[in-house]
């Protein structure tokens, strides 16, 4: 993409102009997708993205420039404009040669397939959903894929190359009556190429989305209340992702902005709760070999039997934390959407470890509560831990049994409180794919957990 | 080798002609931006960028295909046309595509580029962000400024097509934002984010954005929940904005025609409470969304969307307009891919915000919703959102409230608005509104 001599010169120019660390990130990616509305191919796209991001630190000051004009003069001008604000004297250190770390070797990745195969899957999904019930009046199915070639080099003399392939299928079924429309949604996504299409169960995916849509169309509103909540495995883990995961990212911890910043080796959750962030699970949606700062992906124990053990770090925030005497290491969580974003600490595949209960056992303990079968998204304020979630598909629990479906419910609470209120955890863990949005953009992640019980939560309804 | 846009265009158009595209066009964009973020007296963020990008749209046997590139060389010029050719062959959507020929009347005297912004130096910007952080912290109750941000950007857009259209515009804008926190006596943190556009340093100084953030966060100290129940409610303009924008997005003719909006077949029918008037004015230079032409080069126009509660038009691009056999309303997003609005707003009512509180007498004010990224179902309009605001008794604000949930429906709320304040400013999209009865889950 850009030759190594030029990259070296740019890094040395940054050091000479006062930086004490410089990192260059180059991305060349090709993405494409096809969308069908009902059984008609409605839209398709093909995007070629290319750009370079140059990050320079001086102590805790960080300046970042990005562009897709890679002429030497333009890159030099961006560096000079950025280093000008560092107000720093020249750094005598210069790099001479790069040590190459190549991660591009990937086996059996299929980067593209004939459009006819993709179209067949999209139409099959629509056909199955339409055959489920006549209330299904619309479907949207799409297949998309991205192939990204990345180079990261820095003033430590490291030069990393890697390739990332991600492919996903999304399906939405919409159920409709005279007054209203409700949708059900399913997806399947892996850090792989088009070979994942062999693993997808089209029938299950389409029927599940159609079933949710029909169920919600006929569901009642819920009056709301402060009640016990059972969260289904898999995407139920979005609660942990928002209510705890974000608060363990160095981005908020290093500045003292997270409610957990001073809680290492202290109890922050119920004894039954242990949790991990793991970027190394083969092919999972949030997995990677190296993060966007060139640090190897890792499995990090975050909480062990309720005790906080570690944070998720990136280079700059780790520097800040260690200057404050925290003595932590890089966990390989420096991530970004693309070259237009500065990387910061983000989750990969984050999950609550399995516990001791059967799912039925957990439901049976509740006289009156909510079973959140499918969660929507949510958000959190790391400053005070207040979080909120929408529930896509919910049911009333009555006398230890799952009762009628409920629509338009949401859950709110505070991160530090809910972790103590999780008091029963099931045996079978599942992970689900999602997209997490924060300051360094939208990135692929997995959330996960077994079925679990929260003894009390505020559930909205009307 | 990197090509300039005209060289790139020549290769693209030649290849498109060669492959048999009947019509084709390019949407070129060049942008520059700088954002500076200050925290604790230091430059925490300095992001500096210049970017070029281009979209291609080609019509082949009546089917439209689009591609995108950030590389301006010969190889990618050919590739983006070839890829579009492959896409056009699989598209089954039969909607007729029309490209704009540029022969319409354009409001060319619109001033969308403000040279004053270019005269503000990097040093001045840094000093302003530092100064505003310091000023915010002068109030001893403010515990921290998480970030004091100043930024500006300029954008050059050019659309060229085989119908003879060659149109361009240059716009710019500058903004300031601050995110800060205050602690109560128990150490609990309250936060507030405030941002606004500015056209000159004088205007920035007058807007006192940092001061607004300080005042707003201090008002939150001591927030508590309230009893669950039904309340009279003022949706402050900042909170109502989220509901209003979901309503507007359901008026996209593209959503209507594809069957994704429940506002289908509502032209000349009642869609909101009758006191509501909604208009679009793309030619108001004070709006950051002002524009001479839309994403396919068609002129933007002033228009009435809702008059006394009656829907007058959907938002159209050339494709959706052709399907409904009417003229485009100038609301196309880039190269006809979808619909976008250009300064749509709801008209002010006739009483002040303070009078609206008196009109309500007892009830709640909601000034912030959280969880908007997933809490509103765009299809049904149902929402269940965590919110905060104030408890009002005998026309007086008694205390701040939070950790409550409002569950309702966007389309129903638009029909239940009983009174409207006159607090919308020229560059804002809506005023505050009063609703007789909302359901709140609290304690």
PDB file of N, CA and C in Angstrom, chain A residues 184 303 317 381:
ATOM      1  N   UNK A 184     -39.673  -9.119  13.836  1.00  0.00           N
ATOM      2  CA  UNK A 184     -38.808 -10.066  14.535  1.00  0.00           C
ATOM      3  C   UNK A 184     -37.512 -10.106  13.764  1.00  0.00           C
ATOM      4  N   UNK A 303     -13.934 -10.607  36.115  1.00  0.00           N
ATOM      5  CA  UNK A 303     -14.507 -10.752  37.453  1.00  0.00           C
ATOM      6  C   UNK A 303     -14.425 -12.225  37.839  1.00  0.00           C
ATOM      7  N   UNK A 317      -4.487   4.807  27.266  1.00  0.00           N
ATOM      8  CA  UNK A 317      -5.119   4.788  28.588  1.00  0.00           C
ATOM      9  C   UNK A 317      -4.307   3.973  29.583  1.00  0.00           C
ATOM     10  N   UNK A 381     -24.380   5.133  31.072  1.00  0.00           N
ATOM     11  CA  UNK A 381     -23.496   6.255  31.377  1.00  0.00           C
ATOM     12  C   UNK A 381     -22.430   5.728  32.327  1.00  0.00           C
TER      13      UNK A 381
END
